[in-house]
């Protein structure tokens, strides 16, 4: 007689419920971010290969400009979640407001740097003569939306720390819908070309920032948290984010090197690389949904002095990451005949990207572990180790990637180098979580 499998232990069911309740809405919000770039790529791609190549360079620069400050979300999530675990909501929201003020100041500084240096930045990335004008146009216009996107990052961190991932989902859905409609209308309806795509994205980003500010300000008033900028609090938020800034800069350096190498391989390769990078980012953000749950859950457990709960949650989330990576890898392989024609009708671009997509698919289970462990250590506030681990990864990846034009193999070889990078990250993060040194309990680390 075949017996029914034993039910999972209560702790596993509890962790599963927590992970699902936070990760599912976070998944929707996270995938909306790369979908912005994917929509732009799909619309601009039908204007021509030079336009798509220009977008590839500009998008890499813009993503870097925003993503290096992702600590505004990650550090805030961990800090707010710890205070939630300790039962101090007013202090949690006050810390979030300091992050939002810091985001505004950083955004203004980034615009001041990007506008005058746009031609130089595009040239450094190796854009061809045909693609460079489009890249400069898109970069200058889209940079105006950077302060809004940094505010979105900081406000998202506040809500995640408060264990609310539903509000970011709703805002992301609205922003994605607006971005798609605006892009289509301005690019084709108004005939603005690639400039229309950039303006549509800026308008959508500003709208999202306004929506977040309304929610956070209401929460601050409800719990009696001050809305005024506090120099000491802003300075403390900046200092807490330094290790994660180093970690993120190292990661962005990896992606920038990859894009620069692809650009030097030719317009066909950089156009194909842009499509693959958009899809890779989509998968990365999807896997990061579990990591976002990890940041909020781990921070809350540690803030409540529950080290055992933090360990159990970490173990369960790693299992989720592996399974999710396998599923996403299979989806890439099975769905490629459907989504590739949506991005380009250029047969040369299609032929170039297809073998590289297989490499991306194979590396997804590794990526699942990487993103989960990254989130766990962020939730624990273990930023210093994350910074050193990513520097080691960059030191391994950079020479391998820069040799791609020499050793041959084109774009596929470049993406094998990316798979190597993810493997190194997995090893360094696994060693840290196994050691247990990341477990520090209390309202602050």
PDB file of C-alpha atoms in Angstrom, residues 151-441:
ATOM      1  CA  UNK A 151      13.191  58.009  -4.915  1.00  0.00           C
ATOM      2  CA  UNK A 152      11.371  54.874  -6.082  1.00  0.00           C
ATOM      3  CA  UNK A 153      14.271  52.736  -4.823  1.00  0.00           C
ATOM      4  CA  UNK A 154      14.325  54.341  -1.371  1.00  0.00           C
ATOM      5  CA  UNK A 155      10.551  54.306  -0.930  1.00  0.00           C
ATOM      6  CA  UNK A 156      10.392  50.692  -2.094  1.00  0.00           C
ATOM      7  CA  UNK A 157      12.930  49.800   0.610  1.00  0.00           C
ATOM      8  CA  UNK A 158      10.714  51.375   3.262  1.00  0.00           C
ATOM      9  CA  UNK A 159       7.660  49.396   2.183  1.00  0.00           C
ATOM     10  CA  UNK A 160       9.552  46.113   1.844  1.00  0.00           C
ATOM     11  CA  UNK A 161      10.988  46.556   5.324  1.00  0.00           C
ATOM     12  CA  UNK A 162       7.434  47.049   6.573  1.00  0.00           C
ATOM     13  CA  UNK A 163       6.662  43.649   4.949  1.00  0.00           C
ATOM     14  CA  UNK A 164       4.559  45.351   2.232  1.00  0.00           C
ATOM     15  CA  UNK A 165       5.402  44.186  -1.275  1.00  0.00           C
ATOM     16  CA  UNK A 166       1.887  44.654  -2.651  1.00  0.00           C
ATOM     17  CA  UNK A 167       2.018  48.442  -2.943  1.00  0.00           C
ATOM     18  CA  UNK A 168       5.242  48.320  -5.026  1.00  0.00           C
ATOM     19  CA  UNK A 169       3.488  45.780  -7.266  1.00  0.00           C
ATOM     20  CA  UNK A 170       0.551  48.093  -7.918  1.00  0.00           C
ATOM     21  CA  UNK A 171       2.809  51.058  -8.609  1.00  0.00           C
ATOM     22  CA  UNK A 172       4.990  48.972 -10.924  1.00  0.00           C
ATOM     23  CA  UNK A 173       1.990  47.733 -12.921  1.00  0.00           C
ATOM     24  CA  UNK A 174       0.767  51.294 -13.379  1.00  0.00           C
ATOM     25  CA  UNK A 175       4.230  52.486 -14.371  1.00  0.00           C
ATOM     26  CA  UNK A 176       4.733  49.661 -16.859  1.00  0.00           C
ATOM     27  CA  UNK A 177       1.355  50.283 -18.520  1.00  0.00           C
ATOM     28  CA  UNK A 178       2.053  54.005 -18.758  1.00  0.00           C
ATOM     29  CA  UNK A 179       5.542  53.403 -20.140  1.00  0.00           C
ATOM     30  CA  UNK A 180       4.280  51.111 -22.896  1.00  0.00           C
ATOM     31  CA  UNK A 181       1.476  53.424 -23.954  1.00  0.00           C
ATOM     32  CA  UNK A 182       3.656  56.542 -23.863  1.00  0.00           C
ATOM     33  CA  UNK A 183       6.478  54.881 -25.792  1.00  0.00           C
ATOM     34  CA  UNK A 184       4.213  53.641 -28.559  1.00  0.00           C
ATOM     35  CA  UNK A 185       2.413  56.968 -28.810  1.00  0.00           C
ATOM     36  CA  UNK A 186       5.490  59.189 -28.776  1.00  0.00           C
ATOM     37  CA  UNK A 187       7.733  57.002 -30.968  1.00  0.00           C
ATOM     38  CA  UNK A 188       5.247  56.192 -33.706  1.00  0.00           C
ATOM     39  CA  UNK A 189       2.177  58.368 -33.091  1.00  0.00           C
ATOM     40  CA  UNK A 190       4.111  61.607 -32.557  1.00  0.00           C
ATOM     41  CA  UNK A 191       6.997  60.502 -34.792  1.00  0.00           C
ATOM     42  CA  UNK A 192       9.661  61.364 -32.206  1.00  0.00           C
ATOM     43  CA  UNK A 193      11.690  58.207 -32.775  1.00  0.00           C
ATOM     44  CA  UNK A 194      14.130  57.183 -30.052  1.00  0.00           C
ATOM     45  CA  UNK A 195      13.615  60.536 -28.274  1.00  0.00           C
ATOM     46  CA  UNK A 196       9.942  59.659 -27.849  1.00  0.00           C
ATOM     47  CA  UNK A 197      10.900  56.404 -26.165  1.00  0.00           C
ATOM     48  CA  UNK A 198      13.120  58.284 -23.714  1.00  0.00           C
ATOM     49  CA  UNK A 199      10.461  60.891 -22.873  1.00  0.00           C
ATOM     50  CA  UNK A 200       7.823  58.203 -22.352  1.00  0.00           C
ATOM     51  CA  UNK A 201      10.058  56.437 -19.854  1.00  0.00           C
ATOM     52  CA  UNK A 202      10.831  59.653 -17.953  1.00  0.00           C
ATOM     53  CA  UNK A 203       7.143  60.531 -17.592  1.00  0.00           C
ATOM     54  CA  UNK A 204       6.336  57.035 -16.334  1.00  0.00           C
ATOM     55  CA  UNK A 205       9.201  57.137 -13.823  1.00  0.00           C
ATOM     56  CA  UNK A 206       8.154  60.496 -12.368  1.00  0.00           C
ATOM     57  CA  UNK A 207       4.579  59.247 -11.998  1.00  0.00           C
ATOM     58  CA  UNK A 208       5.795  56.210 -10.059  1.00  0.00           C
ATOM     59  CA  UNK A 209       7.881  58.371  -7.712  1.00  0.00           C
ATOM     60  CA  UNK A 210       4.885  60.597  -6.939  1.00  0.00           C
ATOM     61  CA  UNK A 211       2.737  57.563  -6.140  1.00  0.00           C
ATOM     62  CA  UNK A 212       5.363  56.179  -3.741  1.00  0.00           C
ATOM     63  CA  UNK A 213       5.809  59.508  -1.984  1.00  0.00           C
ATOM     64  CA  UNK A 214       2.075  59.759  -1.327  1.00  0.00           C
ATOM     65  CA  UNK A 215       2.070  56.321   0.331  1.00  0.00           C
ATOM     66  CA  UNK A 216       5.215  56.867   2.438  1.00  0.00           C
ATOM     67  CA  UNK A 217       4.216  60.365   3.583  1.00  0.00           C
ATOM     68  CA  UNK A 218       0.830  59.065   4.727  1.00  0.00           C
ATOM     69  CA  UNK A 219       2.536  56.296   6.688  1.00  0.00           C
ATOM     70  CA  UNK A 220       4.979  58.758   8.283  1.00  0.00           C
ATOM     71  CA  UNK A 221       2.155  61.001   9.459  1.00  0.00           C
ATOM     72  CA  UNK A 222       0.167  58.044  10.780  1.00  0.00           C
ATOM     73  CA  UNK A 223       3.069  56.870  12.963  1.00  0.00           C
ATOM     74  CA  UNK A 224       4.334  60.316  13.932  1.00  0.00           C
ATOM     75  CA  UNK A 225       7.592  60.169  11.961  1.00  0.00           C
ATOM     76  CA  UNK A 226       9.133  63.467  10.882  1.00  0.00           C
ATOM     77  CA  UNK A 227       9.193  64.353   7.176  1.00  0.00           C
ATOM     78  CA  UNK A 228      11.925  66.981   7.455  1.00  0.00           C
ATOM     79  CA  UNK A 229      15.435  66.239   6.187  1.00  0.00           C
ATOM     80  CA  UNK A 230      17.852  65.387   8.987  1.00  0.00           C
ATOM     81  CA  UNK A 231      21.523  65.879   8.162  1.00  0.00           C
ATOM     82  CA  UNK A 232      22.717  63.274  10.663  1.00  0.00           C
ATOM     83  CA  UNK A 233      20.162  60.727   9.463  1.00  0.00           C
ATOM     84  CA  UNK A 234      21.003  61.314   5.796  1.00  0.00           C
ATOM     85  CA  UNK A 235      24.697  60.989   6.576  1.00  0.00           C
ATOM     86  CA  UNK A 236      24.083  57.750   8.512  1.00  0.00           C
ATOM     87  CA  UNK A 237      22.069  56.327   5.602  1.00  0.00           C
ATOM     88  CA  UNK A 238      24.890  57.158   3.209  1.00  0.00           C
ATOM     89  CA  UNK A 239      27.506  55.550   5.447  1.00  0.00           C
ATOM     90  CA  UNK A 240      25.433  52.396   5.889  1.00  0.00           C
ATOM     91  CA  UNK A 241      25.154  52.097   2.128  1.00  0.00           C
ATOM     92  CA  UNK A 242      28.867  52.404   1.331  1.00  0.00           C
ATOM     93  CA  UNK A 243      29.640  48.647   1.428  1.00  0.00           C
ATOM     94  CA  UNK A 244      26.612  47.874  -0.744  1.00  0.00           C
ATOM     95  CA  UNK A 245      27.672  50.686  -3.070  1.00  0.00           C
ATOM     96  CA  UNK A 246      31.058  48.995  -3.496  1.00  0.00           C
ATOM     97  CA  UNK A 247      29.316  45.669  -4.099  1.00  0.00           C
ATOM     98  CA  UNK A 248      26.961  47.206  -6.659  1.00  0.00           C
ATOM     99  CA  UNK A 249      29.700  49.168  -8.435  1.00  0.00           C
ATOM    100  CA  UNK A 250      31.640  45.927  -8.844  1.00  0.00           C
ATOM    101  CA  UNK A 251      28.567  44.192 -10.258  1.00  0.00           C
ATOM    102  CA  UNK A 252      27.862  47.095 -12.600  1.00  0.00           C
ATOM    103  CA  UNK A 253      31.489  47.016 -13.706  1.00  0.00           C
ATOM    104  CA  UNK A 254      30.938  43.389 -14.738  1.00  0.00           C
ATOM    105  CA  UNK A 255      27.910  44.349 -16.850  1.00  0.00           C
ATOM    106  CA  UNK A 256      29.626  47.411 -18.314  1.00  0.00           C
ATOM    107  CA  UNK A 257      32.657  45.365 -19.317  1.00  0.00           C
ATOM    108  CA  UNK A 258      30.366  42.822 -20.961  1.00  0.00           C
ATOM    109  CA  UNK A 259      28.524  45.541 -22.903  1.00  0.00           C
ATOM    110  CA  UNK A 260      31.774  47.261 -23.919  1.00  0.00           C
ATOM    111  CA  UNK A 261      33.177  43.960 -25.215  1.00  0.00           C
ATOM    112  CA  UNK A 262      29.954  43.255 -27.130  1.00  0.00           C
ATOM    113  CA  UNK A 263      30.016  46.773 -28.640  1.00  0.00           C
ATOM    114  CA  UNK A 264      33.497  46.187 -29.968  1.00  0.00           C
ATOM    115  CA  UNK A 265      32.383  42.940 -31.591  1.00  0.00           C
ATOM    116  CA  UNK A 266      30.084  44.947 -33.919  1.00  0.00           C
ATOM    117  CA  UNK A 267      26.565  46.404 -34.242  1.00  0.00           C
ATOM    118  CA  UNK A 268      25.016  42.973 -34.766  1.00  0.00           C
ATOM    119  CA  UNK A 269      26.626  41.583 -31.616  1.00  0.00           C
ATOM    120  CA  UNK A 270      25.779  44.580 -29.416  1.00  0.00           C
ATOM    121  CA  UNK A 271      22.167  44.551 -30.663  1.00  0.00           C
ATOM    122  CA  UNK A 272      21.917  40.825 -29.860  1.00  0.00           C
ATOM    123  CA  UNK A 273      23.623  41.419 -26.516  1.00  0.00           C
ATOM    124  CA  UNK A 274      21.062  44.093 -25.626  1.00  0.00           C
ATOM    125  CA  UNK A 275      18.205  41.669 -26.219  1.00  0.00           C
ATOM    126  CA  UNK A 276      19.883  38.906 -24.208  1.00  0.00           C
ATOM    127  CA  UNK A 277      20.804  41.309 -21.418  1.00  0.00           C
ATOM    128  CA  UNK A 278      17.179  42.458 -21.226  1.00  0.00           C
ATOM    129  CA  UNK A 279      16.026  38.852 -20.863  1.00  0.00           C
ATOM    130  CA  UNK A 280      18.834  38.038 -18.417  1.00  0.00           C
ATOM    131  CA  UNK A 281      17.827  41.030 -16.319  1.00  0.00           C
ATOM    132  CA  UNK A 282      14.208  39.888 -16.414  1.00  0.00           C
ATOM    133  CA  UNK A 283      15.193  36.461 -15.091  1.00  0.00           C
ATOM    134  CA  UNK A 284      17.511  38.049 -12.521  1.00  0.00           C
ATOM    135  CA  UNK A 285      14.795  40.302 -11.165  1.00  0.00           C
ATOM    136  CA  UNK A 286      12.353  37.401 -11.107  1.00  0.00           C
ATOM    137  CA  UNK A 287      14.774  35.309  -9.034  1.00  0.00           C
ATOM    138  CA  UNK A 288      15.474  38.361  -6.903  1.00  0.00           C
ATOM    139  CA  UNK A 289      11.845  38.261  -5.749  1.00  0.00           C
ATOM    140  CA  UNK A 290      12.824  35.496  -3.322  1.00  0.00           C
ATOM    141  CA  UNK A 291      15.848  37.575  -2.306  1.00  0.00           C
ATOM    142  CA  UNK A 292      13.566  40.531  -1.546  1.00  0.00           C
ATOM    143  CA  UNK A 293      11.479  38.265   0.657  1.00  0.00           C
ATOM    144  CA  UNK A 294      14.746  37.161   2.241  1.00  0.00           C
ATOM    145  CA  UNK A 295      15.812  40.715   3.033  1.00  0.00           C
ATOM    146  CA  UNK A 296      12.522  41.476   4.787  1.00  0.00           C
ATOM    147  CA  UNK A 297      12.154  38.120   6.556  1.00  0.00           C
ATOM    148  CA  UNK A 298      15.772  37.750   7.686  1.00  0.00           C
ATOM    149  CA  UNK A 299      15.889  41.342   8.914  1.00  0.00           C
ATOM    150  CA  UNK A 300      12.684  40.854  10.903  1.00  0.00           C
ATOM    151  CA  UNK A 301      13.847  37.574  12.474  1.00  0.00           C
ATOM    152  CA  UNK A 302      17.203  39.033  13.478  1.00  0.00           C
ATOM    153  CA  UNK A 303      15.538  42.172  14.848  1.00  0.00           C
ATOM    154  CA  UNK A 304      13.318  39.923  16.974  1.00  0.00           C
ATOM    155  CA  UNK A 305      16.406  37.964  18.251  1.00  0.00           C
ATOM    156  CA  UNK A 306      15.267  34.781  16.459  1.00  0.00           C
ATOM    157  CA  UNK A 307      18.478  33.315  15.032  1.00  0.00           C
ATOM    158  CA  UNK A 308      16.935  29.867  14.552  1.00  0.00           C
ATOM    159  CA  UNK A 309      14.105  31.286  12.461  1.00  0.00           C
ATOM    160  CA  UNK A 310      16.613  33.191  10.320  1.00  0.00           C
ATOM    161  CA  UNK A 311      18.611  30.002   9.623  1.00  0.00           C
ATOM    162  CA  UNK A 312      15.501  27.999   8.728  1.00  0.00           C
ATOM    163  CA  UNK A 313      14.215  30.749   6.447  1.00  0.00           C
ATOM    164  CA  UNK A 314      17.601  30.946   4.686  1.00  0.00           C
ATOM    165  CA  UNK A 315      17.653  27.185   4.063  1.00  0.00           C
ATOM    166  CA  UNK A 316      14.131  27.155   2.669  1.00  0.00           C
ATOM    167  CA  UNK A 317      14.704  30.143   0.392  1.00  0.00           C
ATOM    168  CA  UNK A 318      17.777  28.503  -1.147  1.00  0.00           C
ATOM    169  CA  UNK A 319      15.590  25.528  -2.076  1.00  0.00           C
ATOM    170  CA  UNK A 320      13.109  27.912  -3.671  1.00  0.00           C
ATOM    171  CA  UNK A 321      15.918  29.616  -5.596  1.00  0.00           C
ATOM    172  CA  UNK A 322      17.196  26.372  -7.124  1.00  0.00           C
ATOM    173  CA  UNK A 323      13.757  25.223  -8.268  1.00  0.00           C
ATOM    174  CA  UNK A 324      12.914  28.659  -9.681  1.00  0.00           C
ATOM    175  CA  UNK A 325      16.198  28.754 -11.602  1.00  0.00           C
ATOM    176  CA  UNK A 326      15.476  25.394 -13.227  1.00  0.00           C
ATOM    177  CA  UNK A 327      11.999  26.549 -14.251  1.00  0.00           C
ATOM    178  CA  UNK A 328      13.208  29.863 -15.708  1.00  0.00           C
ATOM    179  CA  UNK A 329      16.002  28.131 -17.618  1.00  0.00           C
ATOM    180  CA  UNK A 330      13.507  25.744 -19.201  1.00  0.00           C
ATOM    181  CA  UNK A 331      11.210  28.634 -20.122  1.00  0.00           C
ATOM    182  CA  UNK A 332      14.020  30.433 -21.947  1.00  0.00           C
ATOM    183  CA  UNK A 333      14.736  27.370 -24.074  1.00  0.00           C
ATOM    184  CA  UNK A 334      11.106  26.537 -24.843  1.00  0.00           C
ATOM    185  CA  UNK A 335       9.909  30.087 -25.522  1.00  0.00           C
ATOM    186  CA  UNK A 336      12.788  31.453 -27.622  1.00  0.00           C
ATOM    187  CA  UNK A 337      11.054  30.898 -30.991  1.00  0.00           C
ATOM    188  CA  UNK A 338       8.211  33.044 -29.676  1.00  0.00           C
ATOM    189  CA  UNK A 339       9.954  36.023 -28.109  1.00  0.00           C
ATOM    190  CA  UNK A 340      13.046  36.503 -30.323  1.00  0.00           C
ATOM    191  CA  UNK A 341      11.071  37.836 -33.362  1.00  0.00           C
ATOM    192  CA  UNK A 342       9.401  40.381 -31.071  1.00  0.00           C
ATOM    193  CA  UNK A 343      12.710  42.188 -30.592  1.00  0.00           C
ATOM    194  CA  UNK A 344      14.208  42.156 -34.066  1.00  0.00           C
ATOM    195  CA  UNK A 345      13.510  41.010 -37.593  1.00  0.00           C
ATOM    196  CA  UNK A 346      17.212  41.153 -38.485  1.00  0.00           C
ATOM    197  CA  UNK A 347      18.209  37.547 -39.234  1.00  0.00           C
ATOM    198  CA  UNK A 348      21.873  38.169 -38.409  1.00  0.00           C
ATOM    199  CA  UNK A 349      20.955  39.442 -34.933  1.00  0.00           C
ATOM    200  CA  UNK A 350      18.678  36.451 -34.349  1.00  0.00           C
ATOM    201  CA  UNK A 351      21.364  33.950 -35.377  1.00  0.00           C
ATOM    202  CA  UNK A 352      23.899  35.632 -33.108  1.00  0.00           C
ATOM    203  CA  UNK A 353      21.772  35.617 -29.974  1.00  0.00           C
ATOM    204  CA  UNK A 354      20.276  32.102 -30.106  1.00  0.00           C
ATOM    205  CA  UNK A 355      23.352  30.087 -28.950  1.00  0.00           C
ATOM    206  CA  UNK A 356      24.117  32.638 -26.237  1.00  0.00           C
ATOM    207  CA  UNK A 357      20.568  32.232 -24.927  1.00  0.00           C
ATOM    208  CA  UNK A 358      21.280  28.547 -24.256  1.00  0.00           C
ATOM    209  CA  UNK A 359      24.180  29.556 -22.013  1.00  0.00           C
ATOM    210  CA  UNK A 360      21.875  31.888 -20.092  1.00  0.00           C
ATOM    211  CA  UNK A 361      19.334  29.088 -19.669  1.00  0.00           C
ATOM    212  CA  UNK A 362      21.929  26.659 -18.306  1.00  0.00           C
ATOM    213  CA  UNK A 363      23.157  29.161 -15.721  1.00  0.00           C
ATOM    214  CA  UNK A 364      19.744  29.968 -14.222  1.00  0.00           C
ATOM    215  CA  UNK A 365      19.868  27.421 -11.325  1.00  0.00           C
ATOM    216  CA  UNK A 366      23.207  28.940 -10.273  1.00  0.00           C
ATOM    217  CA  UNK A 367      21.634  32.388 -10.495  1.00  0.00           C
ATOM    218  CA  UNK A 368      18.778  31.207  -8.277  1.00  0.00           C
ATOM    219  CA  UNK A 369      21.180  30.363  -5.455  1.00  0.00           C
ATOM    220  CA  UNK A 370      23.187  33.572  -5.950  1.00  0.00           C
ATOM    221  CA  UNK A 371      20.260  35.947  -5.715  1.00  0.00           C
ATOM    222  CA  UNK A 372      18.744  34.226  -2.694  1.00  0.00           C
ATOM    223  CA  UNK A 373      21.988  34.210  -0.701  1.00  0.00           C
ATOM    224  CA  UNK A 374      22.638  37.803  -1.742  1.00  0.00           C
ATOM    225  CA  UNK A 375      19.261  38.752  -0.284  1.00  0.00           C
ATOM    226  CA  UNK A 376      19.843  36.806   2.919  1.00  0.00           C
ATOM    227  CA  UNK A 377      23.147  38.554   3.611  1.00  0.00           C
ATOM    228  CA  UNK A 378      21.658  41.946   2.748  1.00  0.00           C
ATOM    229  CA  UNK A 379      18.798  41.301   5.143  1.00  0.00           C
ATOM    230  CA  UNK A 380      21.383  40.506   7.806  1.00  0.00           C
ATOM    231  CA  UNK A 381      23.209  43.773   7.079  1.00  0.00           C
ATOM    232  CA  UNK A 382      26.350  41.875   6.071  1.00  0.00           C
ATOM    233  CA  UNK A 383      27.356  44.503   3.524  1.00  0.00           C
ATOM    234  CA  UNK A 384      31.093  44.394   4.137  1.00  0.00           C
ATOM    235  CA  UNK A 385      31.378  40.758   3.137  1.00  0.00           C
ATOM    236  CA  UNK A 386      29.184  41.325   0.073  1.00  0.00           C
ATOM    237  CA  UNK A 387      31.514  44.120  -1.026  1.00  0.00           C
ATOM    238  CA  UNK A 388      34.657  41.989  -0.740  1.00  0.00           C
ATOM    239  CA  UNK A 389      33.010  38.973  -2.387  1.00  0.00           C
ATOM    240  CA  UNK A 390      31.940  41.023  -5.408  1.00  0.00           C
ATOM    241  CA  UNK A 391      35.399  42.545  -5.770  1.00  0.00           C
ATOM    242  CA  UNK A 392      36.846  39.026  -5.947  1.00  0.00           C
ATOM    243  CA  UNK A 393      34.254  38.115  -8.585  1.00  0.00           C
ATOM    244  CA  UNK A 394      35.153  41.176 -10.673  1.00  0.00           C
ATOM    245  CA  UNK A 395      38.853  40.301 -10.464  1.00  0.00           C
ATOM    246  CA  UNK A 396      38.109  36.851 -11.915  1.00  0.00           C
ATOM    247  CA  UNK A 397      35.641  37.995 -14.595  1.00  0.00           C
ATOM    248  CA  UNK A 398      37.380  41.066 -16.061  1.00  0.00           C
ATOM    249  CA  UNK A 399      40.454  39.401 -17.629  1.00  0.00           C
ATOM    250  CA  UNK A 400      38.377  36.531 -19.013  1.00  0.00           C
ATOM    251  CA  UNK A 401      35.828  38.865 -20.641  1.00  0.00           C
ATOM    252  CA  UNK A 402      38.471  41.162 -22.108  1.00  0.00           C
ATOM    253  CA  UNK A 403      40.094  38.161 -23.786  1.00  0.00           C
ATOM    254  CA  UNK A 404      36.890  37.252 -25.660  1.00  0.00           C
ATOM    255  CA  UNK A 405      37.777  39.248 -28.837  1.00  0.00           C
ATOM    256  CA  UNK A 406      41.181  37.528 -28.814  1.00  0.00           C
ATOM    257  CA  UNK A 407      40.152  33.928 -28.181  1.00  0.00           C
ATOM    258  CA  UNK A 408      37.113  34.137 -30.497  1.00  0.00           C
ATOM    259  CA  UNK A 409      33.666  32.643 -30.107  1.00  0.00           C
ATOM    260  CA  UNK A 410      31.909  36.010 -30.209  1.00  0.00           C
ATOM    261  CA  UNK A 411      28.851  36.695 -28.095  1.00  0.00           C
ATOM    262  CA  UNK A 412      28.440  33.083 -26.953  1.00  0.00           C
ATOM    263  CA  UNK A 413      31.917  33.061 -25.406  1.00  0.00           C
ATOM    264  CA  UNK A 414      31.148  36.351 -23.682  1.00  0.00           C
ATOM    265  CA  UNK A 415      28.095  34.810 -22.042  1.00  0.00           C
ATOM    266  CA  UNK A 416      30.123  31.798 -20.930  1.00  0.00           C
ATOM    267  CA  UNK A 417      32.278  34.345 -19.118  1.00  0.00           C
ATOM    268  CA  UNK A 418      29.094  35.691 -17.512  1.00  0.00           C
ATOM    269  CA  UNK A 419      28.237  32.149 -16.360  1.00  0.00           C
ATOM    270  CA  UNK A 420      31.687  31.911 -14.778  1.00  0.00           C
ATOM    271  CA  UNK A 421      31.040  35.168 -12.964  1.00  0.00           C
ATOM    272  CA  UNK A 422      27.810  33.792 -11.456  1.00  0.00           C
ATOM    273  CA  UNK A 423      29.565  30.613 -10.353  1.00  0.00           C
ATOM    274  CA  UNK A 424      32.230  32.573  -8.482  1.00  0.00           C
ATOM    275  CA  UNK A 425      29.506  34.615  -6.770  1.00  0.00           C
ATOM    276  CA  UNK A 426      27.699  31.442  -5.710  1.00  0.00           C
ATOM    277  CA  UNK A 427      30.819  29.977  -4.111  1.00  0.00           C
ATOM    278  CA  UNK A 428      31.699  33.114  -2.139  1.00  0.00           C
ATOM    279  CA  UNK A 429      28.141  33.597  -0.845  1.00  0.00           C
ATOM    280  CA  UNK A 430      27.718  29.927   0.084  1.00  0.00           C
ATOM    281  CA  UNK A 431      30.930  29.973   2.133  1.00  0.00           C
ATOM    282  CA  UNK A 432      29.669  32.967   4.124  1.00  0.00           C
ATOM    283  CA  UNK A 433      26.210  31.593   4.870  1.00  0.00           C
ATOM    284  CA  UNK A 434      27.690  28.247   5.893  1.00  0.00           C
ATOM    285  CA  UNK A 435      30.000  29.964   8.403  1.00  0.00           C
ATOM    286  CA  UNK A 436      27.080  31.538  10.322  1.00  0.00           C
ATOM    287  CA  UNK A 437      29.014  34.782  10.856  1.00  0.00           C
ATOM    288  CA  UNK A 438      26.207  36.750   9.215  1.00  0.00           C
ATOM    289  CA  UNK A 439      23.832  36.069  12.116  1.00  0.00           C
ATOM    290  CA  UNK A 440      23.820  39.175  14.352  1.00  0.00           C
ATOM    291  CA  UNK A 441      20.581  39.799  16.271  1.00  0.00           C
TER     292      UNK A 441
END
